[in-house]
PDB file of C-alpha atoms in Angstrom:
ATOM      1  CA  UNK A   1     -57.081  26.391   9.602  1.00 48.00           C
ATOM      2  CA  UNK A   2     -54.484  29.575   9.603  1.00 44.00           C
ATOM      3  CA  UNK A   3     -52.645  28.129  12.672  1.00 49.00           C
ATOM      4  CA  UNK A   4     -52.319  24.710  10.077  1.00 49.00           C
ATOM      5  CA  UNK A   5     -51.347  26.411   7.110  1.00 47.00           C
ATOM      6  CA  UNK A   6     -48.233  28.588   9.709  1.00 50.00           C
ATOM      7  CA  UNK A   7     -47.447  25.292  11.283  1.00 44.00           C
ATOM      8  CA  UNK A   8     -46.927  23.828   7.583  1.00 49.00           C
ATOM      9  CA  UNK A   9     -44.778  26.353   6.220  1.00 52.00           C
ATOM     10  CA  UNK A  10     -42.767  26.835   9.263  1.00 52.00           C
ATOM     11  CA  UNK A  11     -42.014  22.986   8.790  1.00 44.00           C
ATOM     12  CA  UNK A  12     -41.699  23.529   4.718  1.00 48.00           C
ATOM     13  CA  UNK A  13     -39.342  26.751   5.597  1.00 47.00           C
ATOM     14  CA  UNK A  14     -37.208  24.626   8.608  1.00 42.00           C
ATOM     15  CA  UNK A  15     -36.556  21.918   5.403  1.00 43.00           C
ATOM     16  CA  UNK A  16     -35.735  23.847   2.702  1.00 41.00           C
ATOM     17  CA  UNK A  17     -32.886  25.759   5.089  1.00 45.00           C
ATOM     18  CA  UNK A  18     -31.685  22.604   5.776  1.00 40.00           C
ATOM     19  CA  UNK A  19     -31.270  21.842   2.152  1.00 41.00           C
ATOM     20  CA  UNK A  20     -29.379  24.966   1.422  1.00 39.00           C
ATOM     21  CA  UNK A  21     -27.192  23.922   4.265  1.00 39.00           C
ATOM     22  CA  UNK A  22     -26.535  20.497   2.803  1.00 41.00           C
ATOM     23  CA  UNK A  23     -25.622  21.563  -0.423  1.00 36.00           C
ATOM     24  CA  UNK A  24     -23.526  24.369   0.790  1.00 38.00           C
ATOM     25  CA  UNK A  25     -21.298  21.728   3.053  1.00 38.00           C
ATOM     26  CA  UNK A  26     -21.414  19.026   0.170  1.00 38.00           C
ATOM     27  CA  UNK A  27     -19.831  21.874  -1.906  1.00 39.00           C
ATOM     28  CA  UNK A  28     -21.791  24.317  -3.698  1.00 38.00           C
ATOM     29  CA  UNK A  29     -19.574  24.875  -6.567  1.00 41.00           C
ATOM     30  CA  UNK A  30     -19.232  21.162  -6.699  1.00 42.00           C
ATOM     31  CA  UNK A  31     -22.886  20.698  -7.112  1.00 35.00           C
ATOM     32  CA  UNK A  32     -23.502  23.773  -9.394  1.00 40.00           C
ATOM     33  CA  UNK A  33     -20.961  21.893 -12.070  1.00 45.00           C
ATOM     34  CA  UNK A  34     -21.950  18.741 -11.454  1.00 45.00           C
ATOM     35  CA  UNK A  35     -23.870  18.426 -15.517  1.00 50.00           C
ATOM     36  CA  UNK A  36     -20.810  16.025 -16.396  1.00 49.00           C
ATOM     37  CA  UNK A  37     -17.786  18.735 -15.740  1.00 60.00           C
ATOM     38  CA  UNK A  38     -18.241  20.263 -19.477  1.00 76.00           C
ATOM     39  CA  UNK A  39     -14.900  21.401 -20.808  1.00 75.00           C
ATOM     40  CA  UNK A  40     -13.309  19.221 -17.957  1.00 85.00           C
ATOM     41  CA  UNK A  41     -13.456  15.781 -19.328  1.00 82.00           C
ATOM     42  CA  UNK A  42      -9.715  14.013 -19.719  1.00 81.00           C
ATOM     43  CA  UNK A  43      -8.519  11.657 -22.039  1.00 78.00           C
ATOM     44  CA  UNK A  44      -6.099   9.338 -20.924  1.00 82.00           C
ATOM     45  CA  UNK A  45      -2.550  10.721 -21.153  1.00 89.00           C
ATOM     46  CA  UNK A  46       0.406   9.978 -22.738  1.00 89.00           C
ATOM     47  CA  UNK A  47       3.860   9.799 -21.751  1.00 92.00           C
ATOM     48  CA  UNK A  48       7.023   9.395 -23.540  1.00 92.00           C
ATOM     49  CA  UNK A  49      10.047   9.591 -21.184  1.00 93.00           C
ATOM     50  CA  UNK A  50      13.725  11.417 -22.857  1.00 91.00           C
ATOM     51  CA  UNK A  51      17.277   9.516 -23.169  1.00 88.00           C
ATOM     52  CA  UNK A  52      19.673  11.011 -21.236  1.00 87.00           C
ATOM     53  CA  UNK A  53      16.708  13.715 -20.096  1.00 91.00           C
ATOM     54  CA  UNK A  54      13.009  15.010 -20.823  1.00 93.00           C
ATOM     55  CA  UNK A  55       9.549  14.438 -20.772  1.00 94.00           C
ATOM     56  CA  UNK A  56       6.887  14.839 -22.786  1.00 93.00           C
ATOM     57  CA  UNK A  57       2.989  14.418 -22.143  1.00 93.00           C
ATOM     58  CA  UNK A  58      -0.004  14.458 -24.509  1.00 93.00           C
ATOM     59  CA  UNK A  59      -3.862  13.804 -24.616  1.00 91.00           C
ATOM     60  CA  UNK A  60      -6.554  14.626 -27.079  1.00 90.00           C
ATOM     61  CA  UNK A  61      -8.729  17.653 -26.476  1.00 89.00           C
ATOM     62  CA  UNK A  62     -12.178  16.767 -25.150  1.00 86.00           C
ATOM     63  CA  UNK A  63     -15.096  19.054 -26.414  1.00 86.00           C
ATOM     64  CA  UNK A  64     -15.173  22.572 -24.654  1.00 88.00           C
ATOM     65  CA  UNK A  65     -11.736  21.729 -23.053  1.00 91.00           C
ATOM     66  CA  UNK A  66      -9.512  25.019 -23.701  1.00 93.00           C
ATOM     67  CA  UNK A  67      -6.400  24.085 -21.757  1.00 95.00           C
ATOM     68  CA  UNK A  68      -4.986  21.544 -20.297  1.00 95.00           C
ATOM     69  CA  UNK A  69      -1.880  20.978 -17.836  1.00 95.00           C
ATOM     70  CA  UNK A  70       0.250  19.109 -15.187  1.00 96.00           C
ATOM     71  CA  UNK A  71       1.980  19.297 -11.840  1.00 94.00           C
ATOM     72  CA  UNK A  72       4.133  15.869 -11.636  1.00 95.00           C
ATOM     73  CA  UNK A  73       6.178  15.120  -8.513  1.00 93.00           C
ATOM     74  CA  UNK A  74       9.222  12.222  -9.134  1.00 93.00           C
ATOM     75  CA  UNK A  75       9.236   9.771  -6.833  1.00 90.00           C
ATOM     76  CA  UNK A  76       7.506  11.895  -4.060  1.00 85.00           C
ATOM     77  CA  UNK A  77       8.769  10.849  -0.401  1.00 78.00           C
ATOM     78  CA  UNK A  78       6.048   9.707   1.450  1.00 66.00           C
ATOM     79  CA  UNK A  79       3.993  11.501   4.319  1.00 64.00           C
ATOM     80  CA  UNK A  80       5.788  14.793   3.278  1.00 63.00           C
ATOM     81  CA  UNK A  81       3.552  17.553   2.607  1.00 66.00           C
ATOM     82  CA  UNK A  82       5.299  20.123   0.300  1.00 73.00           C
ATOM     83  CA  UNK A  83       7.984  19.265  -2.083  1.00 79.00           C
ATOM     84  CA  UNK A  84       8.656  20.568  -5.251  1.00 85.00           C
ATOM     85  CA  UNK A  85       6.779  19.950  -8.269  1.00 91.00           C
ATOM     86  CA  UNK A  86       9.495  18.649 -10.730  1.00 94.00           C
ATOM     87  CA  UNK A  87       7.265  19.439 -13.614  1.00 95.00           C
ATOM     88  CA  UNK A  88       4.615  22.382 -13.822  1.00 94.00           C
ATOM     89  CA  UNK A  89       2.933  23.136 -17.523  1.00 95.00           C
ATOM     90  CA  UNK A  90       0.040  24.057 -18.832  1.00 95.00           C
ATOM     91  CA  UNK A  91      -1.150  24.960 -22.526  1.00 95.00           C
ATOM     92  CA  UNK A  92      -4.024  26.437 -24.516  1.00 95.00           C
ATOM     93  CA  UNK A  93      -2.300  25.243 -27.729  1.00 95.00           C
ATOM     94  CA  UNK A  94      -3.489  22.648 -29.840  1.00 93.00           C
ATOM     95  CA  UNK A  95      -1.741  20.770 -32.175  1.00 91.00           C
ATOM     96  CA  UNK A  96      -3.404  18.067 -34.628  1.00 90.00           C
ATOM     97  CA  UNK A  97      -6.454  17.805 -31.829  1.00 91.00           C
ATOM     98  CA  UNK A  98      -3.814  17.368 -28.763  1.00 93.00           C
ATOM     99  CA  UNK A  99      -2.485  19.449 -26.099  1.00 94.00           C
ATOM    100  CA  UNK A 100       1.511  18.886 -26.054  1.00 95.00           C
ATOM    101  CA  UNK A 101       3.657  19.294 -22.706  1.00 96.00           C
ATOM    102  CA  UNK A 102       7.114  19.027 -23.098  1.00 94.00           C
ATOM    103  CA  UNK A 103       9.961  19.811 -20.250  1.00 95.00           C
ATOM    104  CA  UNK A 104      13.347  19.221 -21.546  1.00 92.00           C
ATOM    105  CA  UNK A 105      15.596  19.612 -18.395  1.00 93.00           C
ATOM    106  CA  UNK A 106      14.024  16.961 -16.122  1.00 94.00           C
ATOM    107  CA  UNK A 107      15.872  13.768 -15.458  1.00 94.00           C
ATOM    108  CA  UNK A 108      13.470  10.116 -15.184  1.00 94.00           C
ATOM    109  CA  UNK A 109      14.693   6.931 -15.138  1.00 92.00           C
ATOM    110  CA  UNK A 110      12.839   4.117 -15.739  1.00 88.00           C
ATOM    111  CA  UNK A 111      11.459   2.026 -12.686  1.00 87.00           C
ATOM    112  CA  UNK A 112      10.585   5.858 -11.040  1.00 91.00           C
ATOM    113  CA  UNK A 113       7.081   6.668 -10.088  1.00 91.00           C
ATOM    114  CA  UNK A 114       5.492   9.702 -11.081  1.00 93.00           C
ATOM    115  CA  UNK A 115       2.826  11.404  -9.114  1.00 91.00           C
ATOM    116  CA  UNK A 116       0.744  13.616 -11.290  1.00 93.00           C
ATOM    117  CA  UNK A 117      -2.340  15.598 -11.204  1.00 92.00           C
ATOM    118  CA  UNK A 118      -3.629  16.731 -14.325  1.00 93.00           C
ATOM    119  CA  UNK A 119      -5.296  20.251 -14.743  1.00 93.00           C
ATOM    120  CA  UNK A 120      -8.075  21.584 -17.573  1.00 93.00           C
ATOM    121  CA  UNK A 121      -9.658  24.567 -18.095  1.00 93.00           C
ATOM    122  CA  UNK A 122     -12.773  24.935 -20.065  1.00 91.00           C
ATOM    123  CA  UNK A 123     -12.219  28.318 -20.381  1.00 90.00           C
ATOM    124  CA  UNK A 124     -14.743  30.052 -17.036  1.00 91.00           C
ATOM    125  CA  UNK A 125     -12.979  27.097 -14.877  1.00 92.00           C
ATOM    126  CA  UNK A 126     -10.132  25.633 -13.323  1.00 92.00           C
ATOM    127  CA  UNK A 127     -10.352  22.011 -12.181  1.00 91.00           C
ATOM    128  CA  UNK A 128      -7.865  20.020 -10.539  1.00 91.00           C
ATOM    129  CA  UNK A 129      -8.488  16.288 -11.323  1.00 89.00           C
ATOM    130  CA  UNK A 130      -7.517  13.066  -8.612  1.00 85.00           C
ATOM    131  CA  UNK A 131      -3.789  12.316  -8.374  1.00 87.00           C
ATOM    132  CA  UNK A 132      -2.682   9.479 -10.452  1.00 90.00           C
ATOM    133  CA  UNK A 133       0.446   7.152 -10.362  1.00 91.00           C
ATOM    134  CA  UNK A 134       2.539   5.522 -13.462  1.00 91.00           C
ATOM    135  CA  UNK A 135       5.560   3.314 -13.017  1.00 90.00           C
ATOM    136  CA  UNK A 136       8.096   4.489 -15.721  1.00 90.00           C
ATOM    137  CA  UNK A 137       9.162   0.958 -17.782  1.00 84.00           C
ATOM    138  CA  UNK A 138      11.375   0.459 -20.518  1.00 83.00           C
ATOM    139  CA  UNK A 139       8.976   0.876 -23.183  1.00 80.00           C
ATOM    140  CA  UNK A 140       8.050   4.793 -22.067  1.00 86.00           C
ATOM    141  CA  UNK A 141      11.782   5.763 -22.517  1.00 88.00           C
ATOM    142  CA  UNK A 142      12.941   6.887 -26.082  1.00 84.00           C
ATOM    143  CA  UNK A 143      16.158   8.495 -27.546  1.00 76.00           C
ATOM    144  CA  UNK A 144      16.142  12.331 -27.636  1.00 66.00           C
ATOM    145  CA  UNK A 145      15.024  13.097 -30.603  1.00 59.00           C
ATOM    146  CA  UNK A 146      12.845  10.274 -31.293  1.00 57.00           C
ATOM    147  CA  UNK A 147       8.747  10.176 -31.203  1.00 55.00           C
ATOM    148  CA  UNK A 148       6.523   7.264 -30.328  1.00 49.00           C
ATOM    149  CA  UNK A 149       5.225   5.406 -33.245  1.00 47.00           C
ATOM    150  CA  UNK A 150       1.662   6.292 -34.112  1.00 44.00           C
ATOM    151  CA  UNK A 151      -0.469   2.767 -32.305  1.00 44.00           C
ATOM    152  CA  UNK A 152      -1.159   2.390 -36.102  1.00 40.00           C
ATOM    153  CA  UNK A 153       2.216   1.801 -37.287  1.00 35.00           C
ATOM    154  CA  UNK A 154       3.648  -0.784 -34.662  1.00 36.00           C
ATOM    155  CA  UNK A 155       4.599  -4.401 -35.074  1.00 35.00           C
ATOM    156  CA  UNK A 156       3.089  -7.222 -33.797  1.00 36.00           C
ATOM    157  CA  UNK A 157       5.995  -8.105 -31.708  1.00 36.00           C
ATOM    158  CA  UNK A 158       5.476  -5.013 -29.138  1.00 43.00           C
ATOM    159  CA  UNK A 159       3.967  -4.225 -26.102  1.00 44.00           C
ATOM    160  CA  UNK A 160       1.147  -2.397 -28.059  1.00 45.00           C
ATOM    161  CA  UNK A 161      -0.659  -5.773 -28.931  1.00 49.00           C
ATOM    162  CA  UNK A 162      -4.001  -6.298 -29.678  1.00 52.00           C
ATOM    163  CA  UNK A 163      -6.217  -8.927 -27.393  1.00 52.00           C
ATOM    164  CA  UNK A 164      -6.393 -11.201 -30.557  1.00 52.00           C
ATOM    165  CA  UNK A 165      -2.693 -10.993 -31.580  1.00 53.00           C
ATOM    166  CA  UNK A 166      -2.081 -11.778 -28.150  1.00 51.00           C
ATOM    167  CA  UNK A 167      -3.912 -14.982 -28.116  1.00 53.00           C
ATOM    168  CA  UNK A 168      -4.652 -16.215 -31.760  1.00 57.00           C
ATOM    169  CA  UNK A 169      -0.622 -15.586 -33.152  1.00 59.00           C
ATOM    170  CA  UNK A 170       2.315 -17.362 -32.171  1.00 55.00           C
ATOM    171  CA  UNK A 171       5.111 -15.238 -32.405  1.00 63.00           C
ATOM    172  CA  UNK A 172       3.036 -12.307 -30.695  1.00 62.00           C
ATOM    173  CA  UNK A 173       2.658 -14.744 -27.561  1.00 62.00           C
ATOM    174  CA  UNK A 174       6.114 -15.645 -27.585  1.00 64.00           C
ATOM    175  CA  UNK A 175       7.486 -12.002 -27.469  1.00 65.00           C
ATOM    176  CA  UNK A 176       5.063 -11.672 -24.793  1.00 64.00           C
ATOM    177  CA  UNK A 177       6.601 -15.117 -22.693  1.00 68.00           C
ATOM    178  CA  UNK A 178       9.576 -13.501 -23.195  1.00 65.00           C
ATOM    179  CA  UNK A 179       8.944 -10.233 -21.514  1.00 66.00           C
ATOM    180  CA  UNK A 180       7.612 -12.043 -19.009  1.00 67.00           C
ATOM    181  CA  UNK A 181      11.008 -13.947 -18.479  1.00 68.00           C
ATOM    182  CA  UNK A 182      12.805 -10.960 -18.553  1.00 65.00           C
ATOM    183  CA  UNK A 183      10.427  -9.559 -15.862  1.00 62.00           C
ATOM    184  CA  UNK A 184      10.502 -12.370 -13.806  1.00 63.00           C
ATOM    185  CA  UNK A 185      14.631 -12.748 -14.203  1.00 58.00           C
ATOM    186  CA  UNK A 186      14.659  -8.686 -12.653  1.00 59.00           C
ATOM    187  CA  UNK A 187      12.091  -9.458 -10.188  1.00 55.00           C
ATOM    188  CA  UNK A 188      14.088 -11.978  -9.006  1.00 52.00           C
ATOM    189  CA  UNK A 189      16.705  -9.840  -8.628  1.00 50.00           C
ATOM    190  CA  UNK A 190      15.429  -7.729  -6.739  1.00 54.00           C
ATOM    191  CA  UNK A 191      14.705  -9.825  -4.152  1.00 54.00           C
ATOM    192  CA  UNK A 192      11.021  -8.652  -4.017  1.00 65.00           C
ATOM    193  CA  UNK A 193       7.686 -10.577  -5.488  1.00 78.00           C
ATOM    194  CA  UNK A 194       4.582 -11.063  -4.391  1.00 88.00           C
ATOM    195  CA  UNK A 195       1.224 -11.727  -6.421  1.00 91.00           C
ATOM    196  CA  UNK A 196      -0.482  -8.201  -5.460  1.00 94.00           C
ATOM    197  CA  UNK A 197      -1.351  -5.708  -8.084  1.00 94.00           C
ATOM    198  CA  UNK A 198      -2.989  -1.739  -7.951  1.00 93.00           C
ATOM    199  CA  UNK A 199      -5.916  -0.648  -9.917  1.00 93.00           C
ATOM    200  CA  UNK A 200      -6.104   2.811 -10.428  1.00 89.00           C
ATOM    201  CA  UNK A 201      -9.851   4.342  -9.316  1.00 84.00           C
ATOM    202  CA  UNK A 202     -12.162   7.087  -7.592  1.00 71.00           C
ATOM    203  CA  UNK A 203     -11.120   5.625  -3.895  1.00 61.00           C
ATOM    204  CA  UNK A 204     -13.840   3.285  -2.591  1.00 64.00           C
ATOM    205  CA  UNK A 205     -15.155   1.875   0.398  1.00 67.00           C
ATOM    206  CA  UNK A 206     -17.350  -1.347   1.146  1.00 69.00           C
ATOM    207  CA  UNK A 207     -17.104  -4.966   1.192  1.00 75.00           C
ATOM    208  CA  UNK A 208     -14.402  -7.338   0.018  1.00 73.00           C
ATOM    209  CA  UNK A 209     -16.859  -8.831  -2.273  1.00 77.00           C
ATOM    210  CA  UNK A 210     -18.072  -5.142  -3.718  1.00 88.00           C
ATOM    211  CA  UNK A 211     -14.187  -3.919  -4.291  1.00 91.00           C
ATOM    212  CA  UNK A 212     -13.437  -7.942  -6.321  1.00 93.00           C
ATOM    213  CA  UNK A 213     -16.469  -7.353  -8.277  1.00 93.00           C
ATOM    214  CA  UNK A 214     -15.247  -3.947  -9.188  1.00 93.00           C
ATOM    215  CA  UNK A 215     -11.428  -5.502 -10.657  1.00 95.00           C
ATOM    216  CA  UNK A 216     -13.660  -8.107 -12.414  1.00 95.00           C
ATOM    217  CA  UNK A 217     -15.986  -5.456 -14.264  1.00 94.00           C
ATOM    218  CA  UNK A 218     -12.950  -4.030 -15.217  1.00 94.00           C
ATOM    219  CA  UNK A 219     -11.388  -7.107 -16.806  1.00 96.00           C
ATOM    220  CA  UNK A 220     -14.354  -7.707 -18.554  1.00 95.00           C
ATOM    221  CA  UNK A 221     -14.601  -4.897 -20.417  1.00 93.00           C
ATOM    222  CA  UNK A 222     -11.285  -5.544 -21.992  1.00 92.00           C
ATOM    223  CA  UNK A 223     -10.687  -7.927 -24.239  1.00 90.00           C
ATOM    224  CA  UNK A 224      -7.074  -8.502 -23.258  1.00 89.00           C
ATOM    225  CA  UNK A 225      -7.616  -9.195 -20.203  1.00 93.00           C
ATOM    226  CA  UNK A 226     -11.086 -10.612 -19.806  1.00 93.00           C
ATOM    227  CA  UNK A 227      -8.873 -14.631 -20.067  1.00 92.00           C
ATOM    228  CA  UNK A 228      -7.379 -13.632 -16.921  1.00 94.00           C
ATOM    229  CA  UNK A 229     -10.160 -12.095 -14.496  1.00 95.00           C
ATOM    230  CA  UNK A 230     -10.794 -16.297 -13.250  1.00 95.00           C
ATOM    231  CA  UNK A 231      -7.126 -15.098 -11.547  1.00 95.00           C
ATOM    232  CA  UNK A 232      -8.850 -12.637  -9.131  1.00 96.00           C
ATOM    233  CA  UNK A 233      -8.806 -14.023  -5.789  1.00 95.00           C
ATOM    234  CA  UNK A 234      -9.062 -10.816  -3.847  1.00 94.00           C
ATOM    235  CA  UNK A 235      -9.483  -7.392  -3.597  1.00 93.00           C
ATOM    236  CA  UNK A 236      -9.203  -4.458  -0.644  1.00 90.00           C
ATOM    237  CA  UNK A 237      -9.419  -1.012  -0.490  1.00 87.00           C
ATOM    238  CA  UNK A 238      -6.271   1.244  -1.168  1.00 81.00           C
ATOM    239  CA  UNK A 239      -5.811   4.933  -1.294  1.00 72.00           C
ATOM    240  CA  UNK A 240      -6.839   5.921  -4.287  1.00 77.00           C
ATOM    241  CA  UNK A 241      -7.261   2.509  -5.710  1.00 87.00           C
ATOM    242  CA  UNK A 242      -8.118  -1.183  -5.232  1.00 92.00           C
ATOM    243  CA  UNK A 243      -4.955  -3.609  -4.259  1.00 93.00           C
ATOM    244  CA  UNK A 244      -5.971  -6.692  -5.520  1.00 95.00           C
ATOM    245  CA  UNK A 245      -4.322 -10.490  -5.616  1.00 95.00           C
ATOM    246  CA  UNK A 246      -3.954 -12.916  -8.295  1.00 95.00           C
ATOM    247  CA  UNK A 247      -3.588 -16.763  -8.698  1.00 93.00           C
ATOM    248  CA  UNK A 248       0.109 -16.323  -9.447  1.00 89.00           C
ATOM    249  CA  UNK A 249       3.720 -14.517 -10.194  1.00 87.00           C
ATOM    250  CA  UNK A 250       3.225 -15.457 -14.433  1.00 86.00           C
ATOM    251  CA  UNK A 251      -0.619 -14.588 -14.352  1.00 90.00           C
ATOM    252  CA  UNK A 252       0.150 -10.950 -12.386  1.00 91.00           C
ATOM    253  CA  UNK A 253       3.531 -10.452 -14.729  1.00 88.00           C
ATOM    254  CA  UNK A 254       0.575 -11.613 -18.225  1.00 88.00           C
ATOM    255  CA  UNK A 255      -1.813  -8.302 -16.535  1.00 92.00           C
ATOM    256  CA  UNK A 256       1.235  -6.047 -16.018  1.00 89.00           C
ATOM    257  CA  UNK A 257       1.796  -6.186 -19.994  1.00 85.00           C
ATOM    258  CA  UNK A 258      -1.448  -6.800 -21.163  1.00 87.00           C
ATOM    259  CA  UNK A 259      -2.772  -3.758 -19.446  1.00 87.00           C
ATOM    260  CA  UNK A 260       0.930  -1.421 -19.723  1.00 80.00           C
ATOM    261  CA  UNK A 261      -0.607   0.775 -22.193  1.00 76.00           C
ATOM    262  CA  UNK A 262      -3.424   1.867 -20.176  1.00 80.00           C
ATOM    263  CA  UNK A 263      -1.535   2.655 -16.844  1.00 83.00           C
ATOM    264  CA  UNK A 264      -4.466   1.993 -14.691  1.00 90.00           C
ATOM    265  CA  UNK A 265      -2.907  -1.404 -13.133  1.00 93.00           C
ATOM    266  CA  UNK A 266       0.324  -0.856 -11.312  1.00 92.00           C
ATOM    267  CA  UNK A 267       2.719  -3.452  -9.619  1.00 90.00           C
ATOM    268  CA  UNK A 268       1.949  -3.301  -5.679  1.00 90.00           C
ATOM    269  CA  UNK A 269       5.270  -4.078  -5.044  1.00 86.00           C
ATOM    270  CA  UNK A 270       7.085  -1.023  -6.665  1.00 82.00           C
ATOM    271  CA  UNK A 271       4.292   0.949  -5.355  1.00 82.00           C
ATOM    272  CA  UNK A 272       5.375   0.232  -1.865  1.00 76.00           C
ATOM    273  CA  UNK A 273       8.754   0.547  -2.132  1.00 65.00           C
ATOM    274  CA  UNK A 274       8.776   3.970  -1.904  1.00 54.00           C
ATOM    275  CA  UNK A 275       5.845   4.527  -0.337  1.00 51.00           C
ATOM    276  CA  UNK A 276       2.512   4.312  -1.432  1.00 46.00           C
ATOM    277  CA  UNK A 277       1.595   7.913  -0.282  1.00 42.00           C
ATOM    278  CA  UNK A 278      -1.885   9.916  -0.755  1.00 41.00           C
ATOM    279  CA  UNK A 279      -0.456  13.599  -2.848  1.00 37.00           C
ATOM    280  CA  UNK A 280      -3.503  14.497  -2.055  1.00 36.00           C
ATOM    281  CA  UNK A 281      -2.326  15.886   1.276  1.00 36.00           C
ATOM    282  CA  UNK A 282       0.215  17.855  -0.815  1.00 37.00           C
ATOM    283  CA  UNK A 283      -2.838  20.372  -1.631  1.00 37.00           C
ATOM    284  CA  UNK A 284      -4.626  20.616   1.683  1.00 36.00           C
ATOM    285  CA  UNK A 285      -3.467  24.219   2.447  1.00 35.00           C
ATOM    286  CA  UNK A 286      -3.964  25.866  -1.019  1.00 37.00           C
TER     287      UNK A 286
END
């Protein structure tokens, strides 16, 4: 009966090692933290782009959250490891429930991608949060001088619609055809079109079917763009995102300003233009 109960916790001893090893590999720290992050949830951010040059960045403070900041890279050249980070701030100052960055020397233009990686503190941690990309348009670029409009003072006629303004009012659907014109007119320009489009998400792996069904969720839970998920016809996996295909140029131009304001669908073809590159090899060594 002794030699049973050695044999047993020999085997229960052998386990639990291999436990502590599992953890320890997976990340300790990681796994320590891993009670939702607190103090190192992120709203979405804002950007408002400066005419001739500037940048400014906001989001709203999340509870526990006691600073927040950014290191943004301008049109970063692809497979290059270190470059410099054109903008690097961080804050502990709050202003009407937001944390304000604001770099006043920098120089974007629109049609630029920025590269960014946003930082928070909740006040015992640091955390460094998965790169994101946003294609700078017209609408993010504003005379010096000159705020964004509050989303509760805007017309009908901008890009800031709502799903039902969209769809139910005429004169809110034909600003939007006309955008669209004006998109297609520079696309054509260009010389470059294709019906491919980026969503922005933790990366994933797994069947065709699994990455579609993820776009589709996404559509669905937004009202603007719920119409337009029938428009899916595939989906595969990207870094740091899903690249997915629609029915058609005027249905992917429709998604590019029905979802603008969110910046979690990109164009696919401005993405590779310059080079859809992973800046998450830009912080391998650190």
């Amino acid at each position: 009966m002794m030699r049973q109960c050695s044999v047993t916790s020999r085997v229960c001893t052998v386990l639990l090692c291999l436990a502590v090893i599992g953890v320890a590999e997976g990340g300790f720290l990681d796994w320590f933290r891993s009670n939702k992050n607190k103090g190192h949830d992120v709203c979405r951010v804002e950007f408002e782009v400066l005419d001739p040059q500037g940048l400014r960045l906001w989001t709203a403070q999340k509870p526990q959250m006691k600073g927040f900041g950014v290191e943004l890279f301008i049109n970063p050249v692809h497979g290059r490891k270190q470059q410099p980070c054109n903008v690097c701030r961080n804050t502990t100052e709050i202003t009407h429930g937001k944390f304000f960055l604001r770099d006043e020397s920098v120089i974007v233009k629109s049609g630029d991608i920025l590269e960014y990686v946003i930082i928070t503190d909740n006040g015992k941690t640091v955390q460094r949060h998965k790169p994101r990309k946003l294609i700078v348009d017209d609408f993010l670029i504003k005379p010096k001088g000159r705020c964004a409009c509050p989303p509760g003072t805007v017309t009908p006629a901008t890009p800031t619609q709502t799903a039902q303004q969209v769809y139910e009012e005429p004169t809110a659907e034909i600003a939007l055809l006309e955008r669209i014109l004006e998109r297609v007119s520079k696309k054509c320009a260009e010389g470059t079109m294709s019906s491919y489009l980026f969503l922005q998400t933790d990366r994933v792996d797994g069947p065709a079917n699994d990455l579609k069904k993820i776009v589709l969720d996404y559509f669905q839970q937004r009202d603007a763009l719920k119409p337009l998920a029938g428009s899916i016809l595939s989906a595969e996996d990207g870094s740091d995102g899903i690249v997915f295909r629609v029915a058609n140029i005027i249905d992917k131009l429709k998604i590019l300003e029905l979802a603008r304001q969110e910046n979690d669908i990109l164009d696919y073809d401005k993405l590779t233009a310059i080079g859809d590159m992973d800046i998450r090899a830009s912080f391998d060594d650190e």
